[in-house]
Coordinates of N, CA and C in Angstrom, one line a residue:
C262 N 0.8 -1.1 0.2 CA -0.1 0.0 -0.2 C 1.2 1.7 0.0
R263 N 0.3 2.0 -0.2 CA 1.0 3.2 -0.9 C 1.0 4.4 0.8
N264 N 2.0 4.9 1.3 CA 1.8 5.8 2.5 C 0.8 6.8 1.9
P265 N 0.4 7.2 3.0 CA -0.3 6.4 5.0 C -1.2 4.8 4.4
Y266 N -0.8 4.3 3.3 CA -2.3 4.2 3.7 C -1.9 2.4 4.3
V267 N -2.6 1.7 5.0 CA -1.6 0.7 5.6 C -2.6 -1.0 5.1
G268 N -2.6 -1.8 5.2 CA -3.7 -3.5 4.6 C -1.9 -4.2 5.1
K269 N -2.3 -5.3 3.8 CA -1.6 -6.6 4.1 C -1.1 -7.0 3.1
L270 N 0.3 -7.1 3.1 CA 0.8 -7.3 1.8 C 0.6 -8.5 1.5
R271 N 0.2 -8.5 0.2 CA 0.5 -8.9 -1.1 C 0.8 -9.9 -1.8
T272 N 0.9 -11.4 -2.5 CA 2.0 -12.0 -3.6 C 1.6 -12.4 -5.0
L273 N 1.8 -11.6 -5.9 CA 1.6 -10.9 -7.1 C 2.3 -12.4 -7.7
T274 N 2.1 -13.1 -9.1 CA 2.2 -14.3 -9.6 C 2.0 -14.0 -10.5
C275 N 3.3 -15.0 -11.6 CA 2.4 -15.2 -13.2 C 1.7 -16.6 -13.0
P276 N 0.8 -16.1 -14.0 CA 0.4 -17.7 -14.5 C 1.2 -18.8 -15.2
A277 N 1.2 -19.2 -14.3 CA 1.6 -21.2 -14.3 C 2.2 -21.2 -16.1
L278 N 2.9 -21.8 -16.5 CA 3.9 -21.6 -17.9 C 3.1 -20.0 -19.1
N279 N 3.5 -19.7 -18.4 CA 2.8 -17.8 -19.0 C 4.1 -17.4 -20.1
T280 N 3.5 -17.5 -21.1 CA 4.7 -17.0 -22.1 C 4.3 -15.9 -23.1
D281 N 3.1 -15.1 -22.4 CA 2.6 -13.5 -23.1 C 3.5 -12.3 -22.3
P282 N 4.3 -11.8 -22.7 CA 4.7 -10.9 -21.7 C 4.0 -9.3 -22.0
Q283 N 3.0 -9.6 -22.2 CA 1.6 -8.3 -22.2 C 1.1 -9.1 -21.1
Q284 N 1.1 -9.9 -20.7 CA 0.4 -10.5 -18.9 C 0.3 -9.7 -18.7
E285 N -0.6 -9.5 -17.7 CA -0.7 -8.7 -16.2 C -0.7 -10.4 -14.7
M286 N -0.2 -9.5 -14.1 CA 0.7 -10.1 -12.8 C -0.7 -10.9 -12.5
L287 N -0.7 -12.1 -12.0 CA -2.2 -12.1 -10.9 C -2.1 -12.3 -9.6
W288 N -3.3 -11.5 -9.0 CA -3.0 -10.9 -7.7 C -4.9 -10.7 -6.5
D289 N -4.4 -11.2 -6.0 CA -6.0 -10.5 -5.3 C -5.5 -9.2 -4.6
R290 N -6.9 -8.1 -4.7 CA -7.2 -6.5 -4.6 C -7.0 -6.4 -3.4
Q291 N -5.8 -5.5 -3.0 CA -5.2 -5.1 -1.7 C -6.1 -4.9 -0.9
D292 N -6.0 -4.8 0.3 CA -7.1 -4.3 1.0 C -5.7 -3.3 2.4
C293 N -6.1 -2.0 1.3 CA -5.9 -0.9 1.7 C -6.8 0.1 2.5
A294 N -6.5 0.2 3.4 CA -6.9 1.8 4.0 C -5.9 2.9 4.5
C295 N -7.6 3.5 5.2 CA -6.1 4.9 5.3 C -6.1 4.7 7.3
P296 N -4.9 4.6 7.6 CA -4.9 4.6 9.5 C -4.9 5.6 10.2
D297 N -5.2 5.1 11.2 CA -6.2 5.9 12.4 C -5.0 6.8 13.1
P298 N -6.3 8.4 12.8 CA -6.1 9.2 13.0 C -5.1 9.8 14.3
C299 N -3.8 10.3 14.5 CA -3.1 10.6 15.8 C -3.1 11.5 16.0
P300 N -3.1 12.3 16.3 CA -3.6 12.1 18.4 C -5.7 12.1 17.5
L301 N -5.9 11.2 18.4 CA -8.2 11.3 18.4 C -8.6 12.7 18.6
L302 N -9.0 12.7 17.8 CA -10.0 13.7 17.9 C -11.4 14.2 18.8
P303 N -12.0 14.2 20.0 CA -13.2 14.1 20.4 C -14.1 14.1 19.9
G304 N -14.9 13.1 20.3 CA -16.8 12.8 19.5 C -16.5 11.5 18.5
Y305 N -14.9 11.1 18.6 CA -14.8 9.7 17.9 C -15.3 8.6 19.5
A306 N -15.6 7.4 18.4 CA -15.2 6.2 18.9 C -15.0 4.6 18.4
S307 N -13.9 3.7 18.4 CA -13.5 2.3 17.1 C -14.4 1.7 18.0
V308 N -15.1 0.9 16.7 CA -15.9 -0.3 17.4 C -14.8 -1.4 16.7
A309 N -14.7 -2.5 17.9 CA -13.6 -3.3 16.9 C -14.3 -4.2 16.7
A310 N -13.4 -5.4 15.7 CA -13.5 -6.1 15.0 C -14.4 -5.9 13.7
P311 N -14.9 -5.9 12.7 CA -13.8 -5.5 12.4 C -13.6 -4.1 12.5
K312 N -12.7 -3.3 12.5 CA -12.9 -1.7 13.4 C -13.2 -0.8 12.3
R313 N -14.6 -0.4 13.2 CA -15.4 1.0 12.3 C -15.2 2.5 13.4
W314 N -16.0 2.9 12.6 CA -15.8 4.3 13.4 C -17.2 4.8 13.9
Q315 N -17.7 4.4 15.5 CA -18.9 5.8 15.1 C -18.6 7.2 16.2
C316 N -20.2 7.7 16.3 CA -19.4 9.4 16.7 C -19.5 8.5 18.3
D317 N -19.1 9.0 19.5 CA -18.9 8.7 21.0 C -19.9 9.7 21.1
A318 N -20.4 8.8 23.0 CA -21.3 9.9 23.1 C -21.1 11.3 23.0
G319 N -22.6 12.1 23.3 CA -22.8 13.2 23.4 C -21.7 14.2 22.1
Y320 N -22.4 13.2 21.0 CA -22.0 13.5 19.5 C -23.1 12.8 18.7
T321 N -23.1 13.4 18.0 CA -24.0 12.8 16.6 C -23.7 12.9 15.0
G322 N -23.8 12.2 14.2 CA -23.9 12.4 12.8 C -22.9 10.6 12.3
T323 N -22.4 11.2 11.3 CA -21.7 9.8 10.9 C -20.3 10.0 10.7
A324 N -20.1 8.8 11.4 CA -17.9 8.9 11.3 C -17.9 8.5 10.3
V325 N -16.9 9.2 9.1 CA -16.0 8.7 8.0 C -14.9 8.5 8.5
L326 N -13.6 7.6 8.1 CA -12.2 7.5 8.1 C -11.8 8.5 6.7
R327 N -11.3 9.5 6.8 CA -10.5 9.3 5.3 C -8.8 10.3 5.1
C328 N -8.5 9.7 4.0 CA -6.8 10.1 4.2 C -6.9 11.3 3.0
Q329 N -7.1 12.6 3.6 CA -7.1 14.1 2.7 C -5.6 14.5 2.8
R330 N -5.6 14.9 1.8 CA -4.4 16.0 1.7 C -4.2 17.3 2.6
P331 N -3.9 17.9 3.5 CA -3.7 19.0 4.4 C -3.3 20.6 3.6
N332 N -3.0 20.3 2.7 CA -2.3 21.6 2.7 C -1.2 20.3 1.2
L333 N -0.6 21.6 0.2 CA -0.4 21.6 -0.8 C 1.0 20.3 -1.2
E334 N 1.5 19.9 0.0 CA 1.8 18.4 -0.5 C 1.3 17.0 -1.3
C335 N 1.7 16.8 -1.3 CA 1.2 14.4 -1.9 C 1.2 14.0 -0.2
I336 N 1.0 14.2 0.6 CA 1.4 13.4 1.3 C -0.3 13.4 2.3
E337 N -0.9 12.0 2.6 CA -2.2 12.6 2.3 C -2.3 12.2 4.5
Q338 N -3.0 12.5 4.7 CA -3.3 12.6 6.5 C -4.2 11.7 7.0
P339 N -4.4 10.6 7.7 CA -5.5 10.4 8.3 C -6.7 11.2 9.0
E340 N -7.8 11.6 8.8 CA -8.7 12.6 9.6 C -9.8 11.9 9.1
L341 N -10.3 12.2 10.7 CA -12.8 11.8 11.4 C -12.6 12.5 10.4
V342 N -13.9 13.0 9.8 CA -15.0 13.7 9.8 C -16.5 13.1 9.9
G343 N -17.6 14.2 10.2 CA -19.2 13.6 10.5 C -19.3 13.7 11.7
C344 N -18.5 14.3 12.7 CA -19.4 13.7 14.1 C -19.7 14.9 14.5
A345 N -20.3 15.5 15.0 CA -20.4 16.7 15.3 C -21.0 16.9 17.1
K346 N -20.9 17.9 18.0 CA -21.1 18.1 19.5 C -22.6 18.4 19.6
I347 N -23.2 17.3 20.2 CA -24.9 17.9 20.8 C -24.2 18.7 21.5
E348 N -25.7 20.0 21.4 CA -25.3 21.4 22.2 C -26.6 21.9 22.7
P349 N -27.0 22.4 24.0 CA -28.0 23.0 24.6 C -28.7 24.3 23.8
C350 N -29.6 25.1 23.5 CA -30.0 25.3 22.7 C -29.8 27.0 23.3
A351 N -29.6 28.3 22.8 CA -29.9 29.3 23.5 C -30.7 29.6 24.0
P352 N -31.0 30.6 24.7 CA -31.6 31.9 25.5 C -33.0 31.7 24.5
L353 N -33.8 31.5 24.8 CA -35.0 31.3 24.2 C -34.9 33.4 24.8
L354 N -35.1 33.8 23.6 CA -36.0 35.4 23.5 C -37.0 36.0 22.5
P355 N -37.1 35.7 23.0 CA -38.8 35.7 22.7 C -39.6 37.3 21.9
A356 N -40.3 37.6 21.0 CA -40.3 38.9 20.3 C -41.7 39.4 21.2
G357 N -41.6 40.4 22.0 CA -41.8 41.1 22.7 C -42.6 41.2 24.1
C358 N -42.6 42.3 25.0 CA -42.7 41.5 26.9 C -43.6 41.5 27.0
H359 N -45.3 40.4 26.2 CA -46.0 39.6 27.4 C -45.6 38.1 27.3
I360 N -44.4 37.7 26.8 CA -43.9 36.5 27.3 C -43.2 36.3 28.3
D361 N -42.8 35.4 29.1 CA -42.7 35.0 30.0 C -41.5 33.8 29.6
A362 N -40.2 34.3 29.2 CA -39.6 33.4 29.1 C -37.8 32.3 29.5
S363 N -38.6 33.0 30.9 CA -37.5 32.7 32.0 C -37.2 31.3 32.4
A364 N -37.9 30.5 31.7 CA -37.8 28.9 32.2 C -37.1 28.7 31.0
C365 N -36.5 29.5 30.4 CA -36.1 28.5 28.5 C -34.6 29.4 28.7
Q366 N -33.7 29.5 29.9 CA -32.6 30.1 29.2 C -31.3 28.6 29.2
N367 N -31.8 27.8 30.2 CA -30.7 26.8 29.9 C -31.7 25.5 29.1
V368 N -32.3 25.4 28.4 CA -32.5 24.1 27.3 C -31.6 23.0 26.4
Q369 N -31.4 21.8 27.8 CA -30.7 21.1 27.3 C -31.0 20.1 25.6
A370 N -30.2 19.8 24.6 CA -30.8 18.9 23.7 C -31.7 17.7 24.2
G371 N -33.0 17.8 23.4 CA -33.7 17.3 23.6 C -35.0 17.2 24.8
G372 N -34.6 18.6 25.6 CA -35.4 18.9 27.1 C -36.4 20.1 26.4
W373 N -37.3 20.6 27.4 CA -38.4 21.5 27.3 C -38.7 22.9 27.8
C374 N -39.3 24.0 27.8 CA -39.5 24.0 28.6 C -40.6 25.5 28.6
H375 N -41.5 25.4 29.9 CA -42.7 26.1 29.9 C -42.6 27.6 29.4
V376 N -43.9 27.8 28.7 CA -43.6 29.9 28.2 C -45.5 30.0 28.1
P377 N -45.1 30.7 30.2 CA -46.7 31.4 29.9 C -46.6 32.7 29.5
C378 N -47.7 32.9 29.7 CA -47.6 35.1 29.9 C -47.5 35.2 30.6
R379 N -46.1 37.0 30.6 CA -46.2 37.5 31.7 C -47.0 38.3 32.4
A380 N -47.6 38.5 33.8 CA -48.2 39.4 34.2 C -47.8 40.6 32.9
P381 N -48.7 41.5 33.4 CA -50.2 41.4 33.3 C -51.1 40.9 31.9
Y382 N -50.3 40.3 31.6 CA -51.4 39.5 30.7 C -52.0 38.2 31.2
E383 N -53.2 37.9 30.5 CA -53.0 36.2 31.0 C -53.8 35.9 29.0
G384 N -53.1 34.2 29.0 CA -53.8 33.7 27.9 C -53.5 32.0 28.2
N385 N -53.0 31.4 27.6 CA -52.5 30.4 26.7 C -51.3 30.5 27.0
S386 N -50.5 29.2 27.3 CA -49.2 28.9 27.9 C -48.8 27.7 26.9
T387 N -47.4 27.6 26.6 CA -46.6 26.9 24.9 C -46.1 26.3 25.9
I388 N -45.4 25.0 24.9 CA -44.1 24.3 25.3 C -42.9 24.9 24.5
A389 N -41.8 25.2 24.4 CA -40.8 25.5 23.3 C -40.3 23.8 24.0
M390 N -39.4 23.5 22.8 CA -38.1 22.4 22.5 C -36.9 22.6 22.1
C391 N -36.0 22.0 22.3 CA -34.6 22.0 21.4 C -34.3 20.6 20.7
P392 N -34.3 20.7 19.5 CA -34.3 19.3 18.8 C -33.7 18.2 19.7
A393 N -33.7 17.3 20.3 CA -33.1 16.3 20.1 C -31.5 16.0 20.1
R394 N -30.6 16.4 18.8 CA -29.4 16.3 18.6 C -28.9 17.6 18.3
N395 N -29.7 18.3 18.8 CA -28.8 19.9 18.3 C -27.6 20.3 18.0
T396 N -27.3 20.6 16.7 CA -25.6 20.6 16.8 C -25.6 22.3 17.1
D397 N -26.3 23.2 17.2 CA -25.8 24.4 16.6 C -26.5 25.3 17.9
P398 N -25.3 25.8 18.6 CA -25.1 26.6 19.9 C -26.3 27.8 20.1
T399 N -26.3 28.0 18.8 CA -27.0 29.7 18.9 C -28.6 29.5 18.1
R400 N -29.1 28.1 18.0 CA -30.5 27.9 17.7 C -31.2 27.9 19.0
M401 N -32.4 28.5 19.0 CA -33.0 28.6 19.8 C -34.3 27.6 20.3
P402 N -34.6 26.8 21.0 CA -35.8 26.1 21.4 C -37.4 26.4 20.4
Q403 N -37.9 25.9 19.6 CA -38.7 26.6 19.1 C -40.6 25.7 19.6
W404 N -41.0 26.7 19.0 CA -42.4 26.0 19.2 C -43.6 25.7 18.1
S405 N -44.3 25.3 18.6 CA -45.5 25.3 17.3 C -46.0 26.2 17.3
T406 N -46.7 26.8 18.6 CA -47.5 27.5 18.3 C -47.5 28.4 19.8
P407 N -47.1 29.7 19.2 CA -47.0 30.3 20.7 C -47.8 31.0 21.4
P408 N -47.4 31.3 22.8 CA -48.6 32.0 23.5 C -49.1 32.6 23.2
S409 N -50.6 32.7 22.9 CA -51.2 33.4 22.7 C -52.2 34.4 23.9
C410 N -51.5 35.3 24.2 CA -51.3 36.5 25.9 C -52.2 38.2 25.7
V411 N -53.3 38.0 26.2 CA -53.8 39.5 25.7 C -53.8 39.6 27.2
L412 N -53.6 41.5 27.2 CA -53.6 42.1 28.7 C -55.1 42.3 29.0
R413 N -55.6 41.7 29.9 CA -57.2 41.8 30.5 C -57.0 43.2 31.3
T414 N -56.3 43.2 32.0 CA -56.4 44.7 33.0 C -55.7 45.2 33.3
C415 N -55.0 46.8 32.8 CA -54.3 47.5 33.0 C -53.2 47.5 34.7
P416 N -52.3 47.9 34.1 CA -52.1 47.6 35.4 C -51.7 49.6 35.8
D417 N -52.1 49.5 37.2 CA -51.9 51.4 37.8 C -50.5 52.3 37.3
L418 N -50.7 53.1 36.7 CA -49.1 54.0 37.5 C -48.6 54.3 38.6
R419 N -48.1 53.7 38.9 CA -47.5 54.1 40.4 C -45.5 54.3 40.5
P420 N -45.3 55.7 40.9 CA -46.8 56.2 41.0 C -47.1 57.1 40.2
A421 N -48.5 57.8 40.8 CA -49.7 58.7 39.7 C -48.9 59.5 39.1
P422 N -48.9 59.8 37.8 CA -47.7 61.4 37.2 C -48.8 62.5 38.1
I423 N -47.7 63.2 37.9 CA -47.8 64.9 38.7 C -49.1 65.2 37.7
G424 N -50.3 65.7 38.5 CA -51.2 65.8 38.0 C -52.6 65.2 37.7
Y425 N -52.4 63.8 38.1 CA -53.5 62.6 38.5 C -53.5 62.0 40.0
I426 N -55.1 62.1 39.9 CA -54.7 60.9 41.2 C -55.7 59.9 40.7
K427 N -55.4 59.1 41.7 CA -57.0 57.7 41.1 C -57.9 57.3 42.8
N428 N -58.8 57.1 42.3 CA -60.1 56.7 43.4 C -60.9 55.5 43.2
A429 N -61.8 55.0 44.0 CA -62.4 54.3 43.4 C -62.9 54.1 42.0
S430 N -63.5 55.0 41.3 CA -64.0 55.1 40.3 C -63.5 55.7 39.1
G431 N -62.0 56.1 39.4 CA -61.0 55.2 38.0 C -60.1 57.0 38.7
W432 N -59.4 57.8 36.7 CA -58.6 58.8 37.0 C -58.7 60.1 37.0
W433 N -58.3 61.1 38.3 CA -58.5 62.3 38.1 C -58.2 63.6 37.9
C434 N -58.3 64.5 37.4 CA -57.3 65.9 37.3 C -56.7 66.0 38.9
D435 N -56.0 66.2 39.2 CA -56.0 66.8 40.6 C -55.8 68.0 41.3
E436 N -56.1 68.7 42.5 CA -56.6 70.3 42.4 C -55.6 70.5 41.8
G437 N -56.2 71.7 40.8 CA -54.8 72.7 40.3 C -54.6 72.5 39.1
Y438 N -55.2 71.4 38.1 CA -54.6 71.1 37.0 C -56.8 71.1 36.4
G439 N -56.5 71.2 35.3 CA -57.7 71.7 34.5 C -58.3 70.5 33.6

């Protein structure tokens, strides 16, 4: 096998009683393979007999061993590709202040969080989920339906703006204001 490939040494033979100078030699197809990379990168694990590669725990994808030319030289180097680290989702940042996303700040891959309305808004809450094999740490948890939040009562202004007072029947202009 040509470097860096490795494999079993094979025997080449001429056919018995051959008289043809153009006759190709007889041989078994060589089992040449890319050697194991060294050092082994995080995220990859080998499975024994016959040796295969897979993504390690906490990683997802399909592990592929290949010999690659990393630079302009003609020397190929073994490398493993195809596995990516499973990541938690980014904090949920909802548009508007009517949604309470405080439970969605650290949702692990495959996890979920409860998304209610923020007081004084009321309505139906929802669940936001982080994909089970999330590899994008910038992806926020996703919901199928956003919460439907409606402002039922307007909160009182505290303190009351200058020139206004409030009593049981509502807001009024303060003395001296018209």
